[in-house]
Short mmCIF file of N, CA, C and O in Angstrom, two decimals:
data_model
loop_
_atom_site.label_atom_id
_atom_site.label_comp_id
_atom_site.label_asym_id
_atom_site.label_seq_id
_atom_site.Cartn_x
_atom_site.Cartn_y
_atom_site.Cartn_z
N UNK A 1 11.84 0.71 3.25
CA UNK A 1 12.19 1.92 2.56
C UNK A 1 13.38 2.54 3.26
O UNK A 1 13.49 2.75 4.47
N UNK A 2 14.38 2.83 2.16
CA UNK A 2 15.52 3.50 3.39
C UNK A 2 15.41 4.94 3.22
O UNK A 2 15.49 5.39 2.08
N UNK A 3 15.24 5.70 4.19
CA UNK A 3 15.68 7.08 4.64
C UNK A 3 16.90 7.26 4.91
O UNK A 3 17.43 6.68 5.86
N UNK A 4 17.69 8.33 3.90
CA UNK A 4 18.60 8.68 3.80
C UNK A 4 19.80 7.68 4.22
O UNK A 4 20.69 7.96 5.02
N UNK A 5 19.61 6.22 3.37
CA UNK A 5 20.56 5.77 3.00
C UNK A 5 20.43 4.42 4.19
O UNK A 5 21.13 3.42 4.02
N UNK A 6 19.34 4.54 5.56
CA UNK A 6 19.09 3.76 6.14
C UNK A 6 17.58 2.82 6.06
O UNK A 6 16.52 3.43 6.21
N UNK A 7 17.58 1.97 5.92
CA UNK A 7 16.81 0.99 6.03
C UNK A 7 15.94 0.93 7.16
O UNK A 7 16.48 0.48 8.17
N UNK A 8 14.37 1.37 7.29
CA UNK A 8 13.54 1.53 8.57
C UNK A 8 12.75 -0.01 9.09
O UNK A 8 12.21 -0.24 10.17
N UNK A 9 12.92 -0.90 7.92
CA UNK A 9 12.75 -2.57 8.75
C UNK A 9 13.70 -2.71 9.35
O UNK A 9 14.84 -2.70 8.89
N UNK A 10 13.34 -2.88 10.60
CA UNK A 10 14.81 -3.85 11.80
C UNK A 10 14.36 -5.23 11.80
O UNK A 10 15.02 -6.17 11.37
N UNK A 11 12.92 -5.29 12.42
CA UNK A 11 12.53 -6.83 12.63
C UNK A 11 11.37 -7.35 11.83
O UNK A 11 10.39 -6.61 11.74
N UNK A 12 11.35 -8.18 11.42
CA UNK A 12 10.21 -9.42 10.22
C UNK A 12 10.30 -10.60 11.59
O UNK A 12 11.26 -11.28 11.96
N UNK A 13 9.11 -10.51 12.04
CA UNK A 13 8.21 -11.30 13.06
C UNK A 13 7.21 -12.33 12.06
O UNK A 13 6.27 -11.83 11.45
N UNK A 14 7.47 -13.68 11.97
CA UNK A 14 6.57 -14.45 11.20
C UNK A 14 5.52 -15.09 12.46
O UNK A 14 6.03 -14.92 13.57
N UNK A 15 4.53 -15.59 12.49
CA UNK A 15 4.05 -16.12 13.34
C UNK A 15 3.34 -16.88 12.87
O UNK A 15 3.01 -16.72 11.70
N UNK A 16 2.76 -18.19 13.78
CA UNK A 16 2.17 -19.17 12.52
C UNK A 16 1.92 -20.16 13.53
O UNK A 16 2.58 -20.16 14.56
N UNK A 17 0.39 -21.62 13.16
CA UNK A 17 0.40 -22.21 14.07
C UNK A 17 1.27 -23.67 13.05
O UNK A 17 1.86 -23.93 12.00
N UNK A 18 0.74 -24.29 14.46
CA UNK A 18 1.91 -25.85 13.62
C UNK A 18 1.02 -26.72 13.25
O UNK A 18 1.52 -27.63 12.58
N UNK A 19 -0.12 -26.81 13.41
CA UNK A 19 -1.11 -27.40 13.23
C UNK A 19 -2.89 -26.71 12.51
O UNK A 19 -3.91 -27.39 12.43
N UNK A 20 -2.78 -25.65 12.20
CA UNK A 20 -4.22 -24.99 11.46
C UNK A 20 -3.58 -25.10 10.31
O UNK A 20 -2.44 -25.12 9.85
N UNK A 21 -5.06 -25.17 9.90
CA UNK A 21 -4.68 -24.99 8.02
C UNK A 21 -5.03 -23.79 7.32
O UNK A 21 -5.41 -23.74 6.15
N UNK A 22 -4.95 -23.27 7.74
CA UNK A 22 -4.73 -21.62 7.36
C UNK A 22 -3.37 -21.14 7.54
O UNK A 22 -2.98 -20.03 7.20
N UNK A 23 -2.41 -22.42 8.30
CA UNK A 23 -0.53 -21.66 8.39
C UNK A 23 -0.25 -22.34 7.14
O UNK A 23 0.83 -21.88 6.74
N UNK A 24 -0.73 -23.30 6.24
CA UNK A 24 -0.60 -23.98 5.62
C UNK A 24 0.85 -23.43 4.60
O UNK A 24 1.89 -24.05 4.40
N UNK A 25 0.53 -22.40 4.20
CA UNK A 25 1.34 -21.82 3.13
C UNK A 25 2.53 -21.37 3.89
O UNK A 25 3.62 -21.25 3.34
N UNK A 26 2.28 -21.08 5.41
CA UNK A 26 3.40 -20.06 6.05
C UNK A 26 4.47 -21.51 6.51
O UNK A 26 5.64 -21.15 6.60
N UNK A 27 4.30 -22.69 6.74
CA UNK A 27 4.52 -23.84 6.86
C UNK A 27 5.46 -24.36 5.45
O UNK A 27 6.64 -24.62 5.70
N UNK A 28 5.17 -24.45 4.54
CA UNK A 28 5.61 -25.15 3.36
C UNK A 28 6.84 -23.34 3.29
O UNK A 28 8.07 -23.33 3.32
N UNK A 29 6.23 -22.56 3.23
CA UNK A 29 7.73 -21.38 2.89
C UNK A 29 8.46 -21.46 4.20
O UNK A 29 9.63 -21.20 3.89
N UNK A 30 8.42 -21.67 5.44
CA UNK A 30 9.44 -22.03 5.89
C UNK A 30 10.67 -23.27 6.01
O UNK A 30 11.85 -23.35 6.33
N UNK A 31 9.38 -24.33 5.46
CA UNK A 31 10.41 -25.69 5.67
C UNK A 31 10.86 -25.79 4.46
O UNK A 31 11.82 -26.56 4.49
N UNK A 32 10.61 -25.31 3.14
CA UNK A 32 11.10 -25.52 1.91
C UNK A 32 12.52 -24.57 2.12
O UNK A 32 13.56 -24.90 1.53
N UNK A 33 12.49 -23.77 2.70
CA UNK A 33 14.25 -22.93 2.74
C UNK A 33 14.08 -21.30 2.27
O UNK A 33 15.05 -20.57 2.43
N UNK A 34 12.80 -20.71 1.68
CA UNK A 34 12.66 -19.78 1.16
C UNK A 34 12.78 -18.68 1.57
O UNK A 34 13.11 -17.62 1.05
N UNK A 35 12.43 -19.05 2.82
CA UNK A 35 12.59 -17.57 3.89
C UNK A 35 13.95 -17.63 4.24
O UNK A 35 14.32 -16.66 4.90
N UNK A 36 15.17 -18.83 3.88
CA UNK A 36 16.30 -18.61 4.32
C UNK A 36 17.16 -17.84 3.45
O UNK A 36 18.27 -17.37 3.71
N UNK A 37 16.21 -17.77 1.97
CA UNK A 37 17.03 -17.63 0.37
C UNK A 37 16.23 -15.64 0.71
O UNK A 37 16.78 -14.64 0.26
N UNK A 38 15.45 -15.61 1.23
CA UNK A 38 14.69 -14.45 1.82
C UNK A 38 15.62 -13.18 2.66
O UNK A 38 15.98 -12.03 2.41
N UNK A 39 15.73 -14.12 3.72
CA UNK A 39 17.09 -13.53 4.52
C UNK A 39 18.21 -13.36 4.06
O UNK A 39 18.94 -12.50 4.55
N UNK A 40 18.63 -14.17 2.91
CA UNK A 40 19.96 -13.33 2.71
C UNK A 40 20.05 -12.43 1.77
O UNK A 40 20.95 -11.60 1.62
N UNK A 41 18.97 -12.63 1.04
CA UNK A 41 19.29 -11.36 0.13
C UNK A 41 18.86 -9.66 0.87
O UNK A 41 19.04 -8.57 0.33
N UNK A 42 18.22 -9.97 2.31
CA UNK A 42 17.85 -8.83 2.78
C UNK A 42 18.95 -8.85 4.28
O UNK A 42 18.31 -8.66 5.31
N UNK A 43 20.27 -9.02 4.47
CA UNK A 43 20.71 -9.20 5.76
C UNK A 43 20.50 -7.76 6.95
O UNK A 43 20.76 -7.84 8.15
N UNK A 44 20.10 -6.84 6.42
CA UNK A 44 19.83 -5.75 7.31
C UNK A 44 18.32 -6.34 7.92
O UNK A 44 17.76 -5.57 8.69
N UNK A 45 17.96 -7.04 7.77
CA UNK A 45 16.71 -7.53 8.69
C UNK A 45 16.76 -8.38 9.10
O UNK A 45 16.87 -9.45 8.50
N UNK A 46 16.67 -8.17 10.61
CA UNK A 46 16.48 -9.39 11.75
C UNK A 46 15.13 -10.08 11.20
O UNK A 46 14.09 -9.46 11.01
N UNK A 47 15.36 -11.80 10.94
CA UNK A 47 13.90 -12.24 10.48
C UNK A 47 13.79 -13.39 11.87
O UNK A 47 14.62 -14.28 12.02
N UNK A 48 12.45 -13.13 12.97
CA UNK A 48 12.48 -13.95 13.75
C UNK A 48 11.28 -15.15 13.09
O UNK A 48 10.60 -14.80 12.12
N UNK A 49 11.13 -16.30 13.59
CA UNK A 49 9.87 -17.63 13.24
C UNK A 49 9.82 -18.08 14.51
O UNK A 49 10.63 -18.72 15.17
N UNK A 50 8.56 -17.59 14.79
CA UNK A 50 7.25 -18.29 16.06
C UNK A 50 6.09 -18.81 15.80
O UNK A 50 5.14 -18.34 15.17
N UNK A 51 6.26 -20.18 16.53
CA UNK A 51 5.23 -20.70 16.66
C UNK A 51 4.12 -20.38 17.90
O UNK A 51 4.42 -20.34 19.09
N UNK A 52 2.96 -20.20 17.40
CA UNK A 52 1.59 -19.93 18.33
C UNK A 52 0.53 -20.73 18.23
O UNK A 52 -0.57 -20.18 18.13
N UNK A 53 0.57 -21.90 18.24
CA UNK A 53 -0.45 -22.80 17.84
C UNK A 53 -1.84 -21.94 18.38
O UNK A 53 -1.91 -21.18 19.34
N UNK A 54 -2.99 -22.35 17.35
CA UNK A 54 -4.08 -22.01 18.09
C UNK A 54 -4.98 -20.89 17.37
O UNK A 54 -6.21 -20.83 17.29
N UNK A 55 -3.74 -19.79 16.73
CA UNK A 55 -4.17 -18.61 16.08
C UNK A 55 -3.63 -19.04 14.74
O UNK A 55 -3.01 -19.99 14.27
N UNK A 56 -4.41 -17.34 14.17
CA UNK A 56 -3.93 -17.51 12.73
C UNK A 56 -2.80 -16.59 12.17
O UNK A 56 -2.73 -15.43 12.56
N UNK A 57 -1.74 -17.18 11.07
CA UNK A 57 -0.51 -16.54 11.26
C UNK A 57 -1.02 -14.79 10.15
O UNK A 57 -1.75 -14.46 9.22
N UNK A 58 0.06 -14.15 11.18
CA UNK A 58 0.53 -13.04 10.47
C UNK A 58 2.13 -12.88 10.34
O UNK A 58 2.95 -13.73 10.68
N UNK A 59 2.36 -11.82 9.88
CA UNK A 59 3.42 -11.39 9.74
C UNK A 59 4.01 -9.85 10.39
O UNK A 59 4.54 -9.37 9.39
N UNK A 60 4.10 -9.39 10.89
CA UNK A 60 4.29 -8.73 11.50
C UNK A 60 5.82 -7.78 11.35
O UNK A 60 6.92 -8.32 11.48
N UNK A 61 5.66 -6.52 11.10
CA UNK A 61 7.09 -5.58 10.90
C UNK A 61 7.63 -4.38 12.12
O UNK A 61 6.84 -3.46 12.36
N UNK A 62 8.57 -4.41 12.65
CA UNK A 62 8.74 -3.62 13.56
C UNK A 62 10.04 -2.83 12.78
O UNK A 62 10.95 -3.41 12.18
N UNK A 63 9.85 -0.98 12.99
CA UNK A 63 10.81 -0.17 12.27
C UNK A 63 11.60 0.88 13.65
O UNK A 63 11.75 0.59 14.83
N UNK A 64 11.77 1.46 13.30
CA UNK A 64 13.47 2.03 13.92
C UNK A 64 12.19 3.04 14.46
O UNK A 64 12.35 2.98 15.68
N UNK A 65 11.30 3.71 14.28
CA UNK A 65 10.53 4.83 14.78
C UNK A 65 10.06 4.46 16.49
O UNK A 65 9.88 5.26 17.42
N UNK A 66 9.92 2.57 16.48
CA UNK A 66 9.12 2.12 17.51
C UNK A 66 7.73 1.39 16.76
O UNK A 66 7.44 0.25 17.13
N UNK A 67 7.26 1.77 16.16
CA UNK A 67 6.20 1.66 15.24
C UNK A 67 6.15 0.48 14.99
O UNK A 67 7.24 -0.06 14.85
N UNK A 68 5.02 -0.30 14.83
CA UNK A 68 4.37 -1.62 13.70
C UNK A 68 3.57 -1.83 12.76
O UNK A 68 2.51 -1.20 12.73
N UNK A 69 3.85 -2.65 11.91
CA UNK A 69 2.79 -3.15 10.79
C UNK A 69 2.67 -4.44 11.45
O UNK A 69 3.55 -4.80 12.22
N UNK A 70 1.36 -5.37 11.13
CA UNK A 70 0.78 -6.52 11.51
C UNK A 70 -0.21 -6.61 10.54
O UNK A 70 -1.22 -5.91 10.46
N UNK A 71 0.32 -8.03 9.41
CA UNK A 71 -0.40 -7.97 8.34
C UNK A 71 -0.94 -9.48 8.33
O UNK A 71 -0.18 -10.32 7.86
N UNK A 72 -2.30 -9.91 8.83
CA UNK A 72 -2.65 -11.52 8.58
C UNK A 72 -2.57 -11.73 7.07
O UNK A 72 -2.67 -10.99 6.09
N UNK A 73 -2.28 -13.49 7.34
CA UNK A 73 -1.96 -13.85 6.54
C UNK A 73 -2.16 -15.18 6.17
O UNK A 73 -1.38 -16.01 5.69
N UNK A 74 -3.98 -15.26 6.62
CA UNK A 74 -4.09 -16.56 7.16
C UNK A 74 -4.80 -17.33 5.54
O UNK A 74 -5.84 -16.79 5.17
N UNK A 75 -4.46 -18.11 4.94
CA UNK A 75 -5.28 -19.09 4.11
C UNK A 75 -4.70 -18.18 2.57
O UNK A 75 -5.36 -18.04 1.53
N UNK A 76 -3.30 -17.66 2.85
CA UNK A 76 -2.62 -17.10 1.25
C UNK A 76 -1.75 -17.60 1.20
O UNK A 76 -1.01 -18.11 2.05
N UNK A 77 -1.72 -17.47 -0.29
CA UNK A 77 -0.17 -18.33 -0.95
C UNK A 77 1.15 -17.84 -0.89
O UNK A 77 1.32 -16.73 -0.37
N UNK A 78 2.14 -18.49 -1.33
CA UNK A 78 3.69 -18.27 -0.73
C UNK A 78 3.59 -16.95 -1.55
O UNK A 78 3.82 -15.86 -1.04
N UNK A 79 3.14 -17.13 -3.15
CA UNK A 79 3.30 -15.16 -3.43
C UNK A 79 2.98 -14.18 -2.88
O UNK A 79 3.68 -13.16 -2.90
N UNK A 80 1.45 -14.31 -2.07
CA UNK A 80 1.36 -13.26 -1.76
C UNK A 80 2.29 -13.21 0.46
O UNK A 80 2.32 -12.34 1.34
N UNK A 81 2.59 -14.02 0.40
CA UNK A 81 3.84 -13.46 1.55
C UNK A 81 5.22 -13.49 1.18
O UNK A 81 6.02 -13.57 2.10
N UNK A 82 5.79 -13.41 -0.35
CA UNK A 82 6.57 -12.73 -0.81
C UNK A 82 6.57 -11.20 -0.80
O UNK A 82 7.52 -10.48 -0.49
N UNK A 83 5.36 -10.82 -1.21
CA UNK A 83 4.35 -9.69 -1.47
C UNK A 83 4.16 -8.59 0.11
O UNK A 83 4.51 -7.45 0.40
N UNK A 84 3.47 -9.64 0.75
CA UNK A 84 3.64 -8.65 2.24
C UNK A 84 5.35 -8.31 2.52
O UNK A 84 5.85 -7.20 2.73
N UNK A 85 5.97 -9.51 2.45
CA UNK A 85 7.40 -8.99 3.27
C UNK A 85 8.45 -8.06 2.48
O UNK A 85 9.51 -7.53 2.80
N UNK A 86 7.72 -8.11 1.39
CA UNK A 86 8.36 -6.49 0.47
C UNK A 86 7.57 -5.48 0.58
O UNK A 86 8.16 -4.48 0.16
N UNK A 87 6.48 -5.22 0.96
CA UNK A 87 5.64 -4.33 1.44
C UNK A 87 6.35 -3.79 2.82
O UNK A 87 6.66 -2.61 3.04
N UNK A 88 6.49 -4.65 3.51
CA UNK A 88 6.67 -4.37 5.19
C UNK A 88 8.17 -3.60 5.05
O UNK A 88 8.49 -2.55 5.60
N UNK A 89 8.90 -4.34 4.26
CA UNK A 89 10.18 -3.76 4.02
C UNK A 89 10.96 -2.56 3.36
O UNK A 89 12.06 -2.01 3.43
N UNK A 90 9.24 -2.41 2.38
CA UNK A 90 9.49 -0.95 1.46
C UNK A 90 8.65 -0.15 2.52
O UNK A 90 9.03 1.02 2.43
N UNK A 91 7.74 -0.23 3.42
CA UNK A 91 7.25 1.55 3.96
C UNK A 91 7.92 1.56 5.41
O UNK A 91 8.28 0.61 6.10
N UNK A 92 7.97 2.57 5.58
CA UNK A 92 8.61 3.55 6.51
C UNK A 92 8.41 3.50 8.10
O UNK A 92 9.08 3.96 9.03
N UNK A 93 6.93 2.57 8.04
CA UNK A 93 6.21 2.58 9.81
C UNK A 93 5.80 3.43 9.86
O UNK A 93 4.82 3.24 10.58
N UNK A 94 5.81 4.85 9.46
CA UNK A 94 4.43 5.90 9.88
C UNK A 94 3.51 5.89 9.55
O UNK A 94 3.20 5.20 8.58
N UNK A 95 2.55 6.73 10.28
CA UNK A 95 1.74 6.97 10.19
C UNK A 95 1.07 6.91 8.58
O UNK A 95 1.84 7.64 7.96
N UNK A 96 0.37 6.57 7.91
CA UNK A 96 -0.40 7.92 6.65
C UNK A 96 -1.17 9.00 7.31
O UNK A 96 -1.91 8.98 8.29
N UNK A 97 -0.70 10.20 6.30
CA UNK A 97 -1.48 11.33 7.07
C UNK A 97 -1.80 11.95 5.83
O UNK A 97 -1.13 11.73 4.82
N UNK A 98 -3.22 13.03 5.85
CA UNK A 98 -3.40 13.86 4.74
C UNK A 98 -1.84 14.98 4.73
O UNK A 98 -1.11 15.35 5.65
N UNK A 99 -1.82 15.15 3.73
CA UNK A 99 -0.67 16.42 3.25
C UNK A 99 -1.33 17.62 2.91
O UNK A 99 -0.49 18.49 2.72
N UNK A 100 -2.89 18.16 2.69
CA UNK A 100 -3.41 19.32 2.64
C UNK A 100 -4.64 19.27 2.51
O UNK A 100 -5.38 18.29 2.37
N UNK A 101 -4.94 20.67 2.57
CA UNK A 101 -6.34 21.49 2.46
C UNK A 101 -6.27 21.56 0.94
O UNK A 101 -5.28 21.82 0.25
N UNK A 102 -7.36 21.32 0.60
CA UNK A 102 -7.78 21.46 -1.04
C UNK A 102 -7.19 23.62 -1.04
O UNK A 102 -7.02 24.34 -0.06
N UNK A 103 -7.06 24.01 -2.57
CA UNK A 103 -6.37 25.03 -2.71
C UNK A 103 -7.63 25.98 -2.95
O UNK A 103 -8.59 25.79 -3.71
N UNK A 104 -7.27 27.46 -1.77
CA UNK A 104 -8.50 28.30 -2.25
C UNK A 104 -7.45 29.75 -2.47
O UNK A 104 -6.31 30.06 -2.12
N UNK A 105 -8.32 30.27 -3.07
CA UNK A 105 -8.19 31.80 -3.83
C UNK A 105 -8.61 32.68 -3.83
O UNK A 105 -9.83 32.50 -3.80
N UNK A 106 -8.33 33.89 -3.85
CA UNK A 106 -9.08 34.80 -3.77
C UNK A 106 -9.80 35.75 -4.73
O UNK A 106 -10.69 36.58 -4.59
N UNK A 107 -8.81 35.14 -6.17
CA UNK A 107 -9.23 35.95 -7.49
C UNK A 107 -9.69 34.70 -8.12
O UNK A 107 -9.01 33.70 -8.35
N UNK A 108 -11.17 34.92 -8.42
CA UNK A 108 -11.76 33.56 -9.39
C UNK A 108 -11.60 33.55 -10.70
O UNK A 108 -11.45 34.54 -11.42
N UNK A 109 -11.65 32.36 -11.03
CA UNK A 109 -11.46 32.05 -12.37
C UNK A 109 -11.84 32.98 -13.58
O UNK A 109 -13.00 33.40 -13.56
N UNK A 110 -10.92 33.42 -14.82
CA UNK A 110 -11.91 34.35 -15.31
C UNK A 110 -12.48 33.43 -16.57
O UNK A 110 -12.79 34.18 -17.51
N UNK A 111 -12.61 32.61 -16.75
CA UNK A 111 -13.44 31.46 -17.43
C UNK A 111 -14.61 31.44 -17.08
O UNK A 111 -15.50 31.17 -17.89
N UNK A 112 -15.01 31.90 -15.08
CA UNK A 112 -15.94 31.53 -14.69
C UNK A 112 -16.00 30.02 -14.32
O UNK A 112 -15.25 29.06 -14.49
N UNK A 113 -17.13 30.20 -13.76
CA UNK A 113 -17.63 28.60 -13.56
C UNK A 113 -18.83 27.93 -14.20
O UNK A 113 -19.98 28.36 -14.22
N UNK A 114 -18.26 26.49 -14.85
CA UNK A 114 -19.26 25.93 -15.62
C UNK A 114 -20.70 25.86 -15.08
O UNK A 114 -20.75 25.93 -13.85
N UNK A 115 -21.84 25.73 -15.69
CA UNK A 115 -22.94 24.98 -15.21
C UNK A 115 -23.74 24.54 -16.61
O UNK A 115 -23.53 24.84 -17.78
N UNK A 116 -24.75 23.70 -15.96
CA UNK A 116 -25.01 23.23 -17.77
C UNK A 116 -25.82 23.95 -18.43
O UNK A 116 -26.38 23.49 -19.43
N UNK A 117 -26.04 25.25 -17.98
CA UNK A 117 -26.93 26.03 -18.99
C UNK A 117 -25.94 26.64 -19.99
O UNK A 117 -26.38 27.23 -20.98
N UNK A 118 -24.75 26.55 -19.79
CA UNK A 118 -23.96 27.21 -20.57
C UNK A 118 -23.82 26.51 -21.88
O UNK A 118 -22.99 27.10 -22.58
N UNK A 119 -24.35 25.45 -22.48
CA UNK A 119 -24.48 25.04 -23.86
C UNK A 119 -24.86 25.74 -24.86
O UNK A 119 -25.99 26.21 -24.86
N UNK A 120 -23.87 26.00 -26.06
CA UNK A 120 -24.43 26.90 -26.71
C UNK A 120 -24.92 26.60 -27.77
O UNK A 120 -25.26 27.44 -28.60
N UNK A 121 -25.06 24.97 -27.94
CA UNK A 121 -25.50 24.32 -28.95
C UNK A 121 -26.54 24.37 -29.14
O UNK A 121 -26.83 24.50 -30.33
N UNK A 122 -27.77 24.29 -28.07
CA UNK A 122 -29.20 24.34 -27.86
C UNK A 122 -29.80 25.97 -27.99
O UNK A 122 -30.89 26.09 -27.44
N UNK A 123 -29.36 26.99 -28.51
CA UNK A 123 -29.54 28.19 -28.46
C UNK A 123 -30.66 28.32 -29.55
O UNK A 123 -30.81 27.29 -30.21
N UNK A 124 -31.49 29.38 -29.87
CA UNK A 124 -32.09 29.73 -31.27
C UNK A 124 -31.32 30.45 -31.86
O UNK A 124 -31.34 30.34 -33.09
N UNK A 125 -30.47 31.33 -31.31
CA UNK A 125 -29.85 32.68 -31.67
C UNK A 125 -28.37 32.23 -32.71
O UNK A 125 -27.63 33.03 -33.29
N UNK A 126 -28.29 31.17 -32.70
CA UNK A 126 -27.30 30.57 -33.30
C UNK A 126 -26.99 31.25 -34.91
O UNK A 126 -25.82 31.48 -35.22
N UNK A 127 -27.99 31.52 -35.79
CA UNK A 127 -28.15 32.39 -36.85
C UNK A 127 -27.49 33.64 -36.70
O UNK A 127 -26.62 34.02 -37.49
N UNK A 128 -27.93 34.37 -35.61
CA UNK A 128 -27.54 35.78 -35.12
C UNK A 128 -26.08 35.89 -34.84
O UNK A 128 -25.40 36.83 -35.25
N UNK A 129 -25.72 35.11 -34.26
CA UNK A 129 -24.20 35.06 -33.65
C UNK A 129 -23.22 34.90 -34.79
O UNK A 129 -23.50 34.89 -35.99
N UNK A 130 -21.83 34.75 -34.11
CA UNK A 130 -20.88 34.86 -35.45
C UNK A 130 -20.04 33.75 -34.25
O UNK A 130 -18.89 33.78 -33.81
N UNK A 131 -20.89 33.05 -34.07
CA UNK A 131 -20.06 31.60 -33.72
C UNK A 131 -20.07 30.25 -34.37
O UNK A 131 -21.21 29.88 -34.62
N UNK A 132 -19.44 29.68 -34.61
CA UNK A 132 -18.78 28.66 -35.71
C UNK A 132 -18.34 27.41 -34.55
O UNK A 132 -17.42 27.34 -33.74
N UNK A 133 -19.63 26.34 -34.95
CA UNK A 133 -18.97 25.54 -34.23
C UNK A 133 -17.95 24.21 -35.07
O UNK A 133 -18.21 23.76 -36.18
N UNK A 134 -17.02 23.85 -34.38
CA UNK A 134 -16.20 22.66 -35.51
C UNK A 134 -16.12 21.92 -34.63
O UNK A 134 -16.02 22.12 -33.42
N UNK A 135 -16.21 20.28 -35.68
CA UNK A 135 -16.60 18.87 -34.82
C UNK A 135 -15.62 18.04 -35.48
O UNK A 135 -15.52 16.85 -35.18
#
């Protein structure tokens, strides 16, 4: 995501083993060229590829704040790590945080507040009244 005109992905960290079959997918998108057709259409991101035999791969995003995302990615297909590395690339590295306190008042509603006795369908007095219901 860019803030004010800057781009907050610096680094796309792939990681992956050379031998589990859970890198399986992260394996075939690197040696097929995709992550190279990847990189250029994004050149403001450093994209590094490590091997860790042993574990299972993630992907991993480092942004300009200091901050990380670290998203496994073990036993999914090349879409959905198309999918993460536009994710990693569209948010920001912060935090999520709530943005507020639900809204209070001091003058209540003059509607009142519902409850279900307020049906006026079930009444006897319905004769008496000069209410008109339309359906």
């Amino acid at each position: 995501m860019a803030t004010r005109g800057i781009y907050q992905l610096q680094k796309l960290s792939i990681v992956y083993c050379e031998h589990g079959g859970s890198s399986r997918a992260v394996r075939s998108f690197i040696s097929s060229g995709r992550i190279v057709d990847w990189a250029e259409r994004h050149p403001f991101i450093n994209i590094e590829v490590q091997s860790r035999n042993g574990n299972h791969p993630f992907i991993k995003g480092e942004y300009l704040t200091g901050k990380f995302k670290q998203v496994g990615v073990k036993n999914e297909d090349t879409e959905f790590l198309y999918k993460t590395m536009d994710m990693l690339k569209n948010s920001s590295g912060r935090k999520i945080k709530k943005l507020g306190n639900p809204v209070v008042t001091q003058t209540p509603s003059i509607q009142g507040v519902w409850t279900p006795f307020l049906d006026l369908r079930e009444t006897d007095d319905d004769a008496e009244s000069n209410i008109e219901f339309v359906e």
